[in-house]
Coordinates of C-alpha atoms and ligand atoms in Angstrom, one line a residue:
X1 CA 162.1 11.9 56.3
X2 CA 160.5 14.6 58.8
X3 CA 158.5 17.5 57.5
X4 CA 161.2 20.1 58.5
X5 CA 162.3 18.2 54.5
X6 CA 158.8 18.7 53.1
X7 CA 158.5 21.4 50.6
X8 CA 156.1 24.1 51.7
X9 CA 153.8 23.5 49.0
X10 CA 153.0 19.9 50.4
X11 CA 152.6 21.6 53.4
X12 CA 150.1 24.1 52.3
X13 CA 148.1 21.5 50.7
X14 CA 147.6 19.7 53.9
X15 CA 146.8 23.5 55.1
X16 CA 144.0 23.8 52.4
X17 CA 142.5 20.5 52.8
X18 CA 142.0 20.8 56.7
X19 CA 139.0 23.7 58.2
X20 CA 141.6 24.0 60.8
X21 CA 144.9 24.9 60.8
X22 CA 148.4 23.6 60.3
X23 CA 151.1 24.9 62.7
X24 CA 154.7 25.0 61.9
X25 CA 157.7 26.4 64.1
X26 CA 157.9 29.5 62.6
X27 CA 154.4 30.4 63.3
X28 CA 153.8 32.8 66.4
X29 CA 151.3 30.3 67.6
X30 CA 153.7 27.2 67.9
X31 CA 154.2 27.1 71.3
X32 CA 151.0 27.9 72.6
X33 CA 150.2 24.7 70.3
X34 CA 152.4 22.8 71.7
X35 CA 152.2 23.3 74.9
X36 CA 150.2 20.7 77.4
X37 CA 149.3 19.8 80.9
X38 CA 152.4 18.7 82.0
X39 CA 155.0 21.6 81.7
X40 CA 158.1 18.9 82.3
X41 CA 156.8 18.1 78.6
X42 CA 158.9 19.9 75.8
X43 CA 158.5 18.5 72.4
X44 CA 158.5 20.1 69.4
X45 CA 156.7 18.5 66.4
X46 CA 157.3 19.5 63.0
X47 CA 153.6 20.2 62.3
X48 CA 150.2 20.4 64.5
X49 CA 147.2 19.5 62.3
X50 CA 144.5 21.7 64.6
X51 CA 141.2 19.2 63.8
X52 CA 137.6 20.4 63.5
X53 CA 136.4 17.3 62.5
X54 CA 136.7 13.9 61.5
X55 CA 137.5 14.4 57.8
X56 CA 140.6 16.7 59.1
X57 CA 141.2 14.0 61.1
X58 CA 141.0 11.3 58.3
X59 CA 143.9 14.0 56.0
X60 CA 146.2 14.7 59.0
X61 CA 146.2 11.0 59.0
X62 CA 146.7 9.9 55.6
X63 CA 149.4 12.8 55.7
X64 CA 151.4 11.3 57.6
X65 CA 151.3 7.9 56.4
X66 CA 152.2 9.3 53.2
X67 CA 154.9 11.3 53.9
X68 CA 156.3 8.7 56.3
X69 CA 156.1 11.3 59.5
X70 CA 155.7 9.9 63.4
X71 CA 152.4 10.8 64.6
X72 CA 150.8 11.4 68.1
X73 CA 147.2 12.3 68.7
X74 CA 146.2 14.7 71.0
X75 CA 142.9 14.7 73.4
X76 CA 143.0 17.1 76.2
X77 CA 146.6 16.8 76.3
X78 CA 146.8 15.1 80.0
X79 CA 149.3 12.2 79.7
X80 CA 151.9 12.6 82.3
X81 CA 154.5 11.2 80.2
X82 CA 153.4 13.8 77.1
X83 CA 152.1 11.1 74.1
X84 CA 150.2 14.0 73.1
X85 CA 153.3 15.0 71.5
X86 CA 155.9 13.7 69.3
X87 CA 159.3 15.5 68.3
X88 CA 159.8 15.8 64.8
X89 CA 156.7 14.5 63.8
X90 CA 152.8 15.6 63.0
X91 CA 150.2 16.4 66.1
X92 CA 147.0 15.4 65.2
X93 CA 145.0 17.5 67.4
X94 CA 141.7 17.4 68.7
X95 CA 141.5 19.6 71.1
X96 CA 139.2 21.8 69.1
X97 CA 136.6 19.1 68.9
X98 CA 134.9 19.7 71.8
X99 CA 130.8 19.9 70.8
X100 CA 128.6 17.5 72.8
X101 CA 124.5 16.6 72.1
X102 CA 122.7 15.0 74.8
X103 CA 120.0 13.0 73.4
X104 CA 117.8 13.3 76.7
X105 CA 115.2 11.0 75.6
X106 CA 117.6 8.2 75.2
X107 CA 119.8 9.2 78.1
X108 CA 122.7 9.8 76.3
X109 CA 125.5 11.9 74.9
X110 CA 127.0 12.2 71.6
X111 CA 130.6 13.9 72.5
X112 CA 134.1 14.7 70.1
X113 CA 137.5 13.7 70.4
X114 CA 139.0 16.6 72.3
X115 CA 136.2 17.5 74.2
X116 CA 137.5 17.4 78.2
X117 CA 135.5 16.4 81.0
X118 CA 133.5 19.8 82.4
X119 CA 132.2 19.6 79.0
X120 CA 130.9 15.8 79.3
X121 CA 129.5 16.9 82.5
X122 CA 128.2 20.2 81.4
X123 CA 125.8 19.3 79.2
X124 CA 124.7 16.2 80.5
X125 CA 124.0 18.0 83.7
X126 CA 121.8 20.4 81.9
X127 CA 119.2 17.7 82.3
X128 CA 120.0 16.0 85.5
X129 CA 122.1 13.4 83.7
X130 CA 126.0 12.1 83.9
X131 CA 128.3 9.0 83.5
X132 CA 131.3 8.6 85.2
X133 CA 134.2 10.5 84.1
X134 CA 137.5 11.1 86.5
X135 CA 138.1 14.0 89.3
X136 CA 139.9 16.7 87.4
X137 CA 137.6 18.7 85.2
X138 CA 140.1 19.5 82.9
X139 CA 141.2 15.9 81.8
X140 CA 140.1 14.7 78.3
X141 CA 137.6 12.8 78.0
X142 CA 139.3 10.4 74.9
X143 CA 142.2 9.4 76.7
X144 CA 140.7 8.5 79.8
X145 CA 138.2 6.7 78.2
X146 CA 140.4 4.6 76.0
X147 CA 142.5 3.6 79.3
X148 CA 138.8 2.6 81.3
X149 CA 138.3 5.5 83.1
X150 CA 137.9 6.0 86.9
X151 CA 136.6 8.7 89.4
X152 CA 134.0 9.2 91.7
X153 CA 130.8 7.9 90.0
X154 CA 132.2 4.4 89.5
X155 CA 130.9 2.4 91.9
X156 CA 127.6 3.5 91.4
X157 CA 127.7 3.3 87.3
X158 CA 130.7 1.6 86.6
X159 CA 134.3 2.7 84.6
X160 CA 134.0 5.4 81.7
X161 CA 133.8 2.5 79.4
X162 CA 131.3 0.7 81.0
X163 CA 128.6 3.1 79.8
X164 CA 130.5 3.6 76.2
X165 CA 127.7 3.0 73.2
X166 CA 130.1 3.6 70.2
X167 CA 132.7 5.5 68.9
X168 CA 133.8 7.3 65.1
X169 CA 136.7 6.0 64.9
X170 CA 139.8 7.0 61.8
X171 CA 141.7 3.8 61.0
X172 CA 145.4 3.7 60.6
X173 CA 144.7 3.8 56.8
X174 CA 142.5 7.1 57.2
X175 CA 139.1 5.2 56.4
X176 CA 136.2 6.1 59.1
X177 CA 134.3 3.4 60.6
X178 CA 131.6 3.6 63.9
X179 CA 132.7 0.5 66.8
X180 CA 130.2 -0.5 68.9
X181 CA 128.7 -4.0 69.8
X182 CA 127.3 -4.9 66.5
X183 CA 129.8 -3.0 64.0
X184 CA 134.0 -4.1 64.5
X185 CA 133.1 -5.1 68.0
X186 CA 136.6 -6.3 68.1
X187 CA 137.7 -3.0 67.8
X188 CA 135.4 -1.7 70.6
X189 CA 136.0 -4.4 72.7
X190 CA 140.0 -3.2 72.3
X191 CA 138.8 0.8 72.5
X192 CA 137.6 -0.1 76.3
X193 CA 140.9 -0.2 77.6
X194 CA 143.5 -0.3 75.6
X195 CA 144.1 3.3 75.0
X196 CA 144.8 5.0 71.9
X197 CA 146.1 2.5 70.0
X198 CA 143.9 1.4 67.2
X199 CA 142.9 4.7 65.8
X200 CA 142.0 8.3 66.1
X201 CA 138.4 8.3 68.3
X202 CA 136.9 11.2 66.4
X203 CA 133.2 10.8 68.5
X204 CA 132.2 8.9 71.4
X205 CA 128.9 7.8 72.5
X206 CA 127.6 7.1 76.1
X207 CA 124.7 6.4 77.9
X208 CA 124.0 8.8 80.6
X209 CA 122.5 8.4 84.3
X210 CA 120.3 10.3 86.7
X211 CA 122.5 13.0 88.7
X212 CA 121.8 16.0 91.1
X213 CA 121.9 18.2 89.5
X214 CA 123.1 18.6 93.2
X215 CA 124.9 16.6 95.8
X216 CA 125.9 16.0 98.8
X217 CA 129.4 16.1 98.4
X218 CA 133.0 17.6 99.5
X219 CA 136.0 17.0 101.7
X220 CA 136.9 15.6 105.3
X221 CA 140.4 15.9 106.2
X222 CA 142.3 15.3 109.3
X223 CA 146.3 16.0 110.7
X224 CA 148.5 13.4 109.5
X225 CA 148.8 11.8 112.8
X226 CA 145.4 10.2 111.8
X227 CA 146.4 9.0 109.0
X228 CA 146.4 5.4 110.4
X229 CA 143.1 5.2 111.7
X230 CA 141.2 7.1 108.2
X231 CA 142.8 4.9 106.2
X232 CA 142.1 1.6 108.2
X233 CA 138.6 3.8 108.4
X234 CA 138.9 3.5 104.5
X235 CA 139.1 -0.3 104.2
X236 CA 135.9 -1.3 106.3
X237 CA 133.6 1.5 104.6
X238 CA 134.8 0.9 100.8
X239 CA 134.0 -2.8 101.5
X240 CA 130.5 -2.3 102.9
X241 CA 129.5 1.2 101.7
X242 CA 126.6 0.8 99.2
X243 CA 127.3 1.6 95.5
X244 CA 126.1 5.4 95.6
X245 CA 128.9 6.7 97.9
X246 CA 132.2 7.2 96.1
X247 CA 135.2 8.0 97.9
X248 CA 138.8 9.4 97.5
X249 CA 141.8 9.4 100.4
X250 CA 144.5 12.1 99.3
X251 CA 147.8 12.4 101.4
X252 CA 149.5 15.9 101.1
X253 CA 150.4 19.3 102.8
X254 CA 147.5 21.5 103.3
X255 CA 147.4 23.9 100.6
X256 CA 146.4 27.8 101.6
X257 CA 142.6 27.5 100.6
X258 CA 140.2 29.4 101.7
X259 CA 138.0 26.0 102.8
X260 CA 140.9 25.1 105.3
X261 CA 141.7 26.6 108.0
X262 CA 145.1 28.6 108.3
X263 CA 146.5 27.0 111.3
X264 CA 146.5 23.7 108.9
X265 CA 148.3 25.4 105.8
X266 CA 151.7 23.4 104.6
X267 CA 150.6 20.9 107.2
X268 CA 150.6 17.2 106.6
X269 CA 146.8 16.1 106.1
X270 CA 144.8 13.4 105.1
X271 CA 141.9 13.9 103.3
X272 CA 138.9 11.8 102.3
X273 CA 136.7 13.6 99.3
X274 CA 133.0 12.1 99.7
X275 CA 129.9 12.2 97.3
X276 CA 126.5 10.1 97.5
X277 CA 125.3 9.4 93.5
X278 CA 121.5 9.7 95.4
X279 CA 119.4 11.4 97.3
X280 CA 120.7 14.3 100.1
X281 CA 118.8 12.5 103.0
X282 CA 120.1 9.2 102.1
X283 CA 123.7 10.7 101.6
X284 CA 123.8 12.1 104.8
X285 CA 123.1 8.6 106.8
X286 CA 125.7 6.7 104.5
X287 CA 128.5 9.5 104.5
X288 CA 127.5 9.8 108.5
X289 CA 130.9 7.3 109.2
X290 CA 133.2 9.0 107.8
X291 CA 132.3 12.4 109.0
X292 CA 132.2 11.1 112.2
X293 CA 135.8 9.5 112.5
X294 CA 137.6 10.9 115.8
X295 CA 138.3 15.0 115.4
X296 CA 138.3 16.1 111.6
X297 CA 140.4 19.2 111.2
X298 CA 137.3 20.2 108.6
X299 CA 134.7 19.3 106.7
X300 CA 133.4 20.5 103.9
X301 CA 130.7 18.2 103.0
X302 CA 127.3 19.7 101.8
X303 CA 124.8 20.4 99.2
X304 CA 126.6 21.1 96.1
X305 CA 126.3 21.2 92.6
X306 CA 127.3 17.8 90.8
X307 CA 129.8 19.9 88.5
X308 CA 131.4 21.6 91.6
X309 CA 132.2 18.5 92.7
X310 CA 133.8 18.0 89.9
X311 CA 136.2 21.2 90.3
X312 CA 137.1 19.8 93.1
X313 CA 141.0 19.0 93.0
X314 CA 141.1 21.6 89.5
X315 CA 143.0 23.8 91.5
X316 CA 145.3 21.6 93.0
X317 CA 146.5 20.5 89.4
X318 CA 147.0 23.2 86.9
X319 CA 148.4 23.5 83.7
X320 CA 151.8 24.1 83.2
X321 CA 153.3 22.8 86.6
X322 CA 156.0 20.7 86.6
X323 CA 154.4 16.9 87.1
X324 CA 155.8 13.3 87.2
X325 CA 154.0 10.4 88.7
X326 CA 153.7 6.1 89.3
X327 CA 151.0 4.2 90.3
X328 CA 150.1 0.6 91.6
X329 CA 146.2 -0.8 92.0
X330 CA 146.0 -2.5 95.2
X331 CA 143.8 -5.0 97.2
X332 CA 142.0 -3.7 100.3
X333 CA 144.5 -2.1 102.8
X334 CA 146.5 -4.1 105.2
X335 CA 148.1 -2.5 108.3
X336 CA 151.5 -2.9 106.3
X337 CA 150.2 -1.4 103.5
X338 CA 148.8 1.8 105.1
X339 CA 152.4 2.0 107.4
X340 CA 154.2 2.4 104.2
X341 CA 152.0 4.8 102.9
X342 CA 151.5 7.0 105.7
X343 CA 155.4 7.0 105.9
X344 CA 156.3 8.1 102.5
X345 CA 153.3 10.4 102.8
X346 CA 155.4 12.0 105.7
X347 CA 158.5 12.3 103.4
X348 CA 156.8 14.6 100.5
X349 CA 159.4 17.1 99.4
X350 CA 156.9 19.3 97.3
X351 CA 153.8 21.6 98.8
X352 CA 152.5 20.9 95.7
X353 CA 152.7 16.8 95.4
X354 CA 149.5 14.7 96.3
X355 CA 148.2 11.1 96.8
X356 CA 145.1 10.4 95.8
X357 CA 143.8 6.7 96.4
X358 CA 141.2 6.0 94.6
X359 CA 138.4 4.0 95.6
X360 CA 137.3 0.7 93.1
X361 CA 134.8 -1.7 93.9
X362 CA 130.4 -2.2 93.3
X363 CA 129.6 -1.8 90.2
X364 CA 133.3 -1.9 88.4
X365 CA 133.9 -5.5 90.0
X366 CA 130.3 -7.0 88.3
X367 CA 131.2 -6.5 84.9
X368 CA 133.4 -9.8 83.7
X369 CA 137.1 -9.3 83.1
X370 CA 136.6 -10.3 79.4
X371 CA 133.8 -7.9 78.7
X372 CA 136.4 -5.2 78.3
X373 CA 139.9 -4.4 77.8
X374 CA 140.2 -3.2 81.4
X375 CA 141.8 -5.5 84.0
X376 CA 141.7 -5.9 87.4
X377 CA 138.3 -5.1 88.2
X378 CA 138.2 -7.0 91.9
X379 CA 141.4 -4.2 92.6
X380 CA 140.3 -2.3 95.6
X381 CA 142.1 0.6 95.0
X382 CA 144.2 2.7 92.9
X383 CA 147.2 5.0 94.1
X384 CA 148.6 7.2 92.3
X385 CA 152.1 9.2 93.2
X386 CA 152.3 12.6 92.1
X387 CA 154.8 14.7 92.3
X388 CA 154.5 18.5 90.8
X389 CA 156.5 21.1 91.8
X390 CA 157.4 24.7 90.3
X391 CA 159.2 25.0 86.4
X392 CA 162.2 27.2 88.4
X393 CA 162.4 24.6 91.3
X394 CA 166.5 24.3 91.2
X395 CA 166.4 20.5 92.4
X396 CA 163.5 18.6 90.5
X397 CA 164.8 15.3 91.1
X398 CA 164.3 15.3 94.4
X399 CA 160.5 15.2 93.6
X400 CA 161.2 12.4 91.3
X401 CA 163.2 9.9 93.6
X402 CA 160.0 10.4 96.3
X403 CA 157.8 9.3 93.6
X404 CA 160.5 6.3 93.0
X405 CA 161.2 5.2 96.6
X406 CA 157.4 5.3 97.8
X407 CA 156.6 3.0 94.4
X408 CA 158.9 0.7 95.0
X409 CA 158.5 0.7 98.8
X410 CA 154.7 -0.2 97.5
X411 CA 155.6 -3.0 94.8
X412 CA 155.2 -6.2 96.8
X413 CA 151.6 -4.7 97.2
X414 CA 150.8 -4.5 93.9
X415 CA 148.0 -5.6 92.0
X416 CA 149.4 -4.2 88.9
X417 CA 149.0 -0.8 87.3
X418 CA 146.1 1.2 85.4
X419 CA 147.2 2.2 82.1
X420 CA 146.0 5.8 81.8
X421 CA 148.6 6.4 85.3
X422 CA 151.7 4.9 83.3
X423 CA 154.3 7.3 82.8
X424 CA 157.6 7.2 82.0
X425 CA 157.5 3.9 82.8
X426 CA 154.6 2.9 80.3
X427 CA 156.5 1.0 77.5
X428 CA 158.0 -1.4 80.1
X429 CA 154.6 -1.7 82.0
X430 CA 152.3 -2.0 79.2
X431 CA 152.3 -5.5 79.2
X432 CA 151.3 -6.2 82.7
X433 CA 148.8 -3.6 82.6
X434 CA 146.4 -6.0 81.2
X435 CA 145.3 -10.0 81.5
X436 CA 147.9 -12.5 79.7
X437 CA 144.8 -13.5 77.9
X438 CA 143.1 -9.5 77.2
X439 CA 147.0 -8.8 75.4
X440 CA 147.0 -11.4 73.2
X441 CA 143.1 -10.3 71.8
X442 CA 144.7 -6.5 72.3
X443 CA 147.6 -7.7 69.8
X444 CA 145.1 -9.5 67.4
X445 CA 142.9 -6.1 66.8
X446 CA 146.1 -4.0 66.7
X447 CA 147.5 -6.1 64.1
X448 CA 143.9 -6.4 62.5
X449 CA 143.5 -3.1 62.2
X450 CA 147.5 -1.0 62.6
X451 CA 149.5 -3.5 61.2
X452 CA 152.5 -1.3 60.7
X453 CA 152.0 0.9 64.1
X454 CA 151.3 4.0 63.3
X455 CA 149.5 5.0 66.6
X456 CA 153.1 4.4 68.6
X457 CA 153.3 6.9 70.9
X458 CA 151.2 6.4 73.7
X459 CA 151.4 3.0 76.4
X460 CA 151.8 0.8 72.9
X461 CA 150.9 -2.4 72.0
X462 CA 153.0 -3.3 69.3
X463 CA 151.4 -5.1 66.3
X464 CA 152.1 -8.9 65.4
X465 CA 153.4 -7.7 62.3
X466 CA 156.3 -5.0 63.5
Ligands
LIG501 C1 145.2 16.1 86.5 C2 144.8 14.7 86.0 C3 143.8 14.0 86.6 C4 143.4 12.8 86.2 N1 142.4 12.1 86.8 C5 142.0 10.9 86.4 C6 140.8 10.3 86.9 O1 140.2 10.8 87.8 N2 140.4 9.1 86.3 C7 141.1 8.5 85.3 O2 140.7 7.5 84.9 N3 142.2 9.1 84.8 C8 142.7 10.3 85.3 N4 143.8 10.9 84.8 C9 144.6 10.1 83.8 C10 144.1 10.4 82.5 O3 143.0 9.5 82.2 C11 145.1 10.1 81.4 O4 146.2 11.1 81.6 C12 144.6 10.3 80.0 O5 145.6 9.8 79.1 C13 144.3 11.7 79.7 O6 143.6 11.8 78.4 P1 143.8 13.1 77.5 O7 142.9 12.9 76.3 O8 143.6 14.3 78.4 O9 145.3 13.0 77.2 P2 146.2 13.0 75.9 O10 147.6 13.3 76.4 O11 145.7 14.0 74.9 O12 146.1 11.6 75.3 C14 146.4 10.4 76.1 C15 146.5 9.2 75.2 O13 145.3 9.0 74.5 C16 145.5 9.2 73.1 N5 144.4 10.0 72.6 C17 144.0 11.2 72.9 N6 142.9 11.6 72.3 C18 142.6 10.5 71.5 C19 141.6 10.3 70.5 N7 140.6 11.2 70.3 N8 141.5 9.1 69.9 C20 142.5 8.2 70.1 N9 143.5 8.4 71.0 C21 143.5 9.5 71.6 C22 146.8 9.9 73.0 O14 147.4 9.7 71.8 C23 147.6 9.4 74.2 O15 148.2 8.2 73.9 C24 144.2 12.1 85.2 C25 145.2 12.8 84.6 C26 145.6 14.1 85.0 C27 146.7 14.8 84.4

């Protein structure tokens, strides 16, 4: 049965019992509603529950275990491959819940299921504190969480979920329980990696860190033809750099900013984004190296605010472009490794396609592989493929078959893949996304606590019992 067959007085009960509301296809606000980062994505649900709390979330749930409907839940609506969405089926939505409370005597932050990651770090900034979240502003802050959560803080103070407390979490059956260390630790063992499989986060809880409030921080980039030498650069200074310096390669053509310099727009360029997680003085003798690598075509490393390094790449990946992506971790880069990299690099068919490389290591390799549900923690880097281009560009696929052909070109490298940077691929990757030994404990708590699967659409871990 879908909900296009429910009668519209079933429909307006769920309406009344919710403070926020339900949107059908015939309302003027449907596609707005529907509509998410990725504009390859075109679903169209049959309803969108619009959440303002938990107890919306708990009827939007039972909802559609009652009326046998296909549900997705909906953070800040940044999976590539759209599980934010489902056709035919009831959005659970979050993206309303975005209120945060820092608790600034304790050090941390009380934060809701849609809220994104400028608000994380706007109000933990507010009093000198962060955690680590990832490098676009705009992702949410559920959905990276739930898949471990990388970006530039994390060697200092680990993954996302390395500083998680607790969460609210609504069950598959619509009951709400908290999941922390001493309460269904199971469960929040599971939520620290394994995506959003086991329920509907509704809060999240995290202990926060001293931070700026500014930094130094920024980009270096150079002409492709030194691509070679940064990224060889790249492998000796993420092995010895000390914890506070987090950095970034990206591979692309120059895009017409103001911060570059003309001659270097649409040109090939390799780029390495810097911060130090401490003091200015101390940032300037560690990031010293890599400012100082043969003849950067700029750099744009200073003093900054914390949140404007943030912003960073915000620009470079906005809302309804046309996106696809694949990613492998990998170990520290071999000469082999960076040829074929540098070499795809040189084949990108879109202006607006990237490669970031992200930058593991310190603190994410000390906490033990079975402490979370997040593997690979000795990975020394993460790469991720993005292709974007424009929604009237008349040959998308040739964006597509880059992505392909540099991923595969990369596969006898791999170290395996981090869940949140699954895409279309995620059903038949799932599996080696994690430990043989972390999917059998991520099966027990799915089948523990969603024995019949209702949170399917996302990188799934089926249940023992479907
Ligand atoms: C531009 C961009 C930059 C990125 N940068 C980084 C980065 O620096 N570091 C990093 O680690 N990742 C990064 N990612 C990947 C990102 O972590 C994933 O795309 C993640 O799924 C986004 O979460 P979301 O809440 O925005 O997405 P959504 O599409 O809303 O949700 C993603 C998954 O989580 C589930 N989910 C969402 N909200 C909840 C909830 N409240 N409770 C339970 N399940 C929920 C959804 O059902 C879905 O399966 C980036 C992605 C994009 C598009």
């Amino acid at each position: 049965m879908t909900a296009i067959a429910l009668d519209s007085t079933t429909l307006d009960e769920l309406d009344a019992a919710l403070l926020g509301d339900v949107v059908r296809p015939a309302d003027p606000g449907y596609d707005t509603a529907r509509r998410i980062w990725n504009g390859d994505i075109d679903r169209r649900p049959a309803l969108i529950a619009q959440c303002r709390g938990a107890t919306d979330v708990r009827h939007a749930v039972r909802f559609a275990r009652e009326h046998d409907l296909l549900a997705s839940v909906r953070g800040g609506g940044h999976a590539v491959a759209g599980h934010a969405l489902c056709d035919d089926g009831v959005v659970i939505d979050l993206s309303a819940m975005t209120g945060a409370r820092v608790d600034p005597r304790a050090r941390t932050i009380r934060i809701e299921g849609g809220a994104l990651n400028e608000h994380l770090d706007r109000e933990s900034q507010a009093y000198g504190l962060t955690t680590t979240s990832g490098i676009v502003s705009h992702t949410g802050v559920a959905g990276l969480t739930l898949g471990g959560g990388i970006g530039h803080l994390m060697r200092k103070y680990g993954l996302t979920i390395d500083s998680l407390l607790s969460c609210d979490v609504v069950t598959a059956d619509g009951d709400l329980l908290v999941a922390d260390a001493q309460e269904h630790s199971d469960l929040f063992w599971a939520l620290r990696g394994g995506g959003g499989n086991f329920g509907a986060v509704t809060s999240f809880e995290f202990q926060l860190h001293p931070m700026g409030p500014e930094v130094l921080a920024g980009l270096v980039a150079w002409p492709m033809g030194d691509a070679h030498e940064v990224l060889r650069f790249l492998r000796e200074f993420a092995a010895d750099a000390p914890d506070e310096v987090g950095v970034t390669a990206n591979l692309r053509l120059a895009p017409p900013l103001p911060a570059i310099p003309e001659e270097l727009h649409g040109r090939p360029i390799v780029a390495l984004a810097l911060v130090y997680a401490g003091s200015i003085a101390d940032g300037e003798a560690a990031l010293a190296p890599a400012r100082t690598l043969g003849s950067p075509a700029f750099d744009a490393v200073m003093p900054k605010p914390y949140v404007a390094h943030q912003k960073l790449f915000d620009p470079a990946v906005p809302h309804g472009r046309h996106y696809y992506w694949k990613s492998h971790k990998l170990g520290p880069l071999d000469d082999d490794v960076i040829d074929v990299i540098v070499d795809h690099a040189l084949r990108i068919t879109s202006p607006l396609s990237t490669v970031p490389i992200f930058t593991q290591g310190g603190a994410v390799g000390r906490v033990p592989e079975d402490g979370t549900a997040f593997p690979n923690r000795d990975a020394a880097h993460d790469i991720n493929i993005v292709a974007s281009w424009m929604p009237d560009d008349p040959e998308p696929g040739r964006h597509v078959e880059w992505v392909r052909e540099f991923f595969t070109a990369l596969e006898p490298s791999s170290k395996g893949v981090y869940v949140n940077f699954t895409s279309d691929d995620a059903a038949a990757r799932v599996r080696s996304a994690y430990s043989p030994t972390q999917w059998e404990r991520l099966v027990d708590v799915k089948t523990t606590y969603d024995p019949t699967n209702f949170f399917r659409v996302n990188a799934n871990i089926p249940p023992r019992t479907v």
